[in-house]
């Protein structure tokens, strides 16, 4: 492993000056240009989706689009399978800080044209969607009909395909697990162009059914290196109009860890969502949500936090716990799900520093947030270097009983607040995210997003120390983030047994890059 010396990276005074200007005045470009563009794009896309839904053209178009991808794969086969296959989705559209380098000389397969909801089956309680469908599309479609996904990750632009082939967690995860755990079937295209519909079948008898069963478990986290997903069927559950959200202040780290463990009871009928924010090492807030039809009395507070003039959610939470130890609010369901979208968790404060100012909110915030993809496409290189040196974007998934140790380490190494804490239930299943020595366990996602001023921070060395801790407690690192593990360390964190077997028996080795080459830091710019 090549650890770069910090001195090699010290910017010149001129570079520092340019960085300073770009960082503090990025809003000069973002507010007048990117905000209106984002608003226009979202509005047009929403109108387009409504029309497609009204004329119900998606299922027929799906057959055509899948046929086109099959043609692409057949052509690649007849040309001698010379290059590696990747999804055509351009790097600037994806929900990660980096651009993929591994796509440069690869054959790009047009899964990015698949972005429609295909079918809602209220008898089986499932929804079938193409992989490019976003969480924003699904919540807009399902909630007015009285349904929701049991796990619906917060950022509007996260896609079904990305959340399955990567991973996804959200505040419903303490009950239902990760995004992959709410999936009941996948439609996939193998590298030879064969279309397969696969689903979990523990009683599989025939050889084909056994193959399909194990393929089903190999796909999550595989980053599109086994097959192409062309549709996924997900469970839905009935929902109500509001979430009754209880905010509970915690005053010590001990209290946070104990209380969060106690509250993450997946068998509780009274709790449907659990999430926590830590504002300092000691001060935090646990938020427990319950589906609700709305307030029973007029004294109870309804807070439509998604409206444009409302404060950024995490700042609202901090204000609340500064005033009261415990409070309750009723939040419209869709506003609740996308509570971190408006402020892009807490990233927008660096991009539009006055974005939470009351005047800005009333006058301009109806166009917010800027689309992450547009921000990404227009991030200048100087800023990327600055982010490299001092910005941390990491999600570490660790067993809940190691949370205290994990937070102590995050505090020692990066000291970024707020910290996002999201418990999730992990059951033992074959695949990359294999749980060792347990049939099930409560995990927690510790998310750190922001600028660190910690002395001695070095993006590679510090991240490697965090990774090493996560491996030592049998945890996992989210793969959209910068990963500095070696190939062997990656294989220690993730169980490659099923993955390698599926790849060697499903004609993947010459067709797709190895997963490590997609997720390692050198595979991304
Ligand atoms: C060289 C090589 C050859 C291999 N050959 C074979 C082979 O011939 N046949 C084979 O099956 N594997 C084979 N494997 C793969 C390896 O044995 C599998 O990874 C193993 O079956 C899965 O192990 P596990 O402990 O992760 O899952 P296990 O928990 O042992 O699961 C085994 C089977 O049960 C299914 N299963 C487990 N949990 C669930 C659940 N909750 N719901 C539904 N289904 C479930 C899995 O899909 C899998 O098919 C091979 C691997 C290598 C490296
Ligand atoms: N709350 C949460 O859980 C959050 C999760 N995230 C992370 O963001 C990522 C999702 O972002 P998003 O932009 O939606 O996805 P991406 O385009 O980043 O895709 C993620 C991975 O999935 C692969 N993939 C995507 N679609 C398909 C498909 N149809 N068939 C096969 N492979 C596919 C991609 O392959 P390829 O490299 O070939 O394009 C890529 O390796 C996930 O990794 C997730 O963990 C981010 C924010 C929040
Ligand atoms: C599991 C959970 C909840 C993960 C949340 C991850 C988000 C905080 C990440 C995903 C994409 C992400 C890395 C991104 C950025 C911030 C952190 C984000 C939003 C930003 C907007 C920071 C500013 C950058 O200039 C740039 C625009 C490139 C990126 C884009 C992606």
Short mmCIF file of C-alpha atoms and ligand atoms in Angstrom, two decimals, residues 200-202 210 213-214 217 428-431 434 495 497-498 500-501, ligand 1:
data_model
loop_
_atom_site.label_atom_id
_atom_site.label_comp_id
_atom_site.label_asym_id
_atom_site.label_seq_id
_atom_site.Cartn_x
_atom_site.Cartn_y
_atom_site.Cartn_z
CA UNK A 200 -35.26 -16.63 -3.11
CA UNK A 201 -36.39 -20.23 -2.87
CA UNK A 202 -34.89 -22.14 0.03
CA UNK A 210 -30.87 -23.79 -7.00
CA UNK A 213 -31.65 -19.02 -5.55
CA UNK A 214 -27.95 -18.59 -4.95
CA UNK A 217 -28.19 -13.75 -2.70
CA UNK A 428 -27.61 -14.12 8.34
CA UNK A 429 -27.90 -14.77 4.63
CA UNK A 430 -25.37 -16.01 2.12
CA UNK A 431 -23.63 -13.35 0.11
CA UNK A 434 -22.27 -12.41 5.53
CA UNK A 495 -17.40 -12.76 2.34
CA UNK A 497 -17.30 -17.25 -1.23
CA UNK A 498 -20.70 -17.13 -2.90
CA UNK A 500 -16.60 -15.90 -6.46
CA UNK A 501 -18.49 -19.10 -7.04
C1 LIG B 1 -14.98 -23.47 -5.99
C2 LIG B 1 -16.37 -23.33 -5.40
C3 LIG B 1 -17.34 -24.23 -5.76
C4 LIG B 1 -18.62 -24.15 -5.22
N1 LIG B 1 -19.59 -25.03 -5.60
C5 LIG B 1 -20.82 -24.96 -5.08
C6 LIG B 1 -21.85 -25.87 -5.44
O1 LIG B 1 -21.64 -26.77 -6.23
N2 LIG B 1 -23.11 -25.71 -4.92
C7 LIG B 1 -23.36 -24.71 -4.02
O2 LIG B 1 -24.52 -24.57 -3.55
N3 LIG B 1 -22.40 -23.81 -3.68
C8 LIG B 1 -21.15 -23.93 -4.19
N4 LIG B 1 -20.18 -23.02 -3.84
C9 LIG B 1 -20.50 -21.85 -3.10
C10 LIG B 1 -20.43 -21.91 -1.65
O3 LIG B 1 -20.44 -23.17 -1.09
C11 LIG B 1 -21.66 -21.13 -1.38
O4 LIG B 1 -21.14 -19.85 -1.12
C12 LIG B 1 -22.46 -21.61 -0.22
O5 LIG B 1 -23.48 -22.45 -0.70
C13 LIG B 1 -23.06 -20.45 0.44
O6 LIG B 1 -22.51 -20.50 1.63
P1 LIG B 1 -23.05 -19.68 2.75
O7 LIG B 1 -22.46 -20.17 4.00
O8 LIG B 1 -22.83 -18.25 2.36
O9 LIG B 1 -24.58 -19.98 2.67
P2 LIG B 1 -25.40 -21.07 3.36
O10 LIG B 1 -26.01 -20.40 4.51
O11 LIG B 1 -24.57 -22.30 3.52
O12 LIG B 1 -26.48 -21.31 2.25
C14 LIG B 1 -26.44 -22.39 1.34
C15 LIG B 1 -27.61 -22.36 0.37
O13 LIG B 1 -28.84 -22.05 0.99
C16 LIG B 1 -29.41 -20.89 0.48
N5 LIG B 1 -29.87 -20.06 1.60
C17 LIG B 1 -29.20 -19.73 2.71
N6 LIG B 1 -29.90 -18.93 3.51
C18 LIG B 1 -31.06 -18.75 2.89
C19 LIG B 1 -32.25 -18.01 3.22
N7 LIG B 1 -32.36 -17.28 4.34
N8 LIG B 1 -33.28 -18.06 2.35
C20 LIG B 1 -33.19 -18.76 1.22
N9 LIG B 1 -32.11 -19.48 0.86
C21 LIG B 1 -31.06 -19.48 1.68
C22 LIG B 1 -28.32 -20.20 -0.29
O14 LIG B 1 -28.75 -19.49 -1.41
C23 LIG B 1 -27.42 -21.31 -0.70
O15 LIG B 1 -27.81 -21.85 -1.94
C24 LIG B 1 -18.92 -23.10 -4.34
C25 LIG B 1 -17.92 -22.17 -3.99
C26 LIG B 1 -16.66 -22.28 -4.50
C27 LIG B 1 -15.62 -21.25 -4.10
#
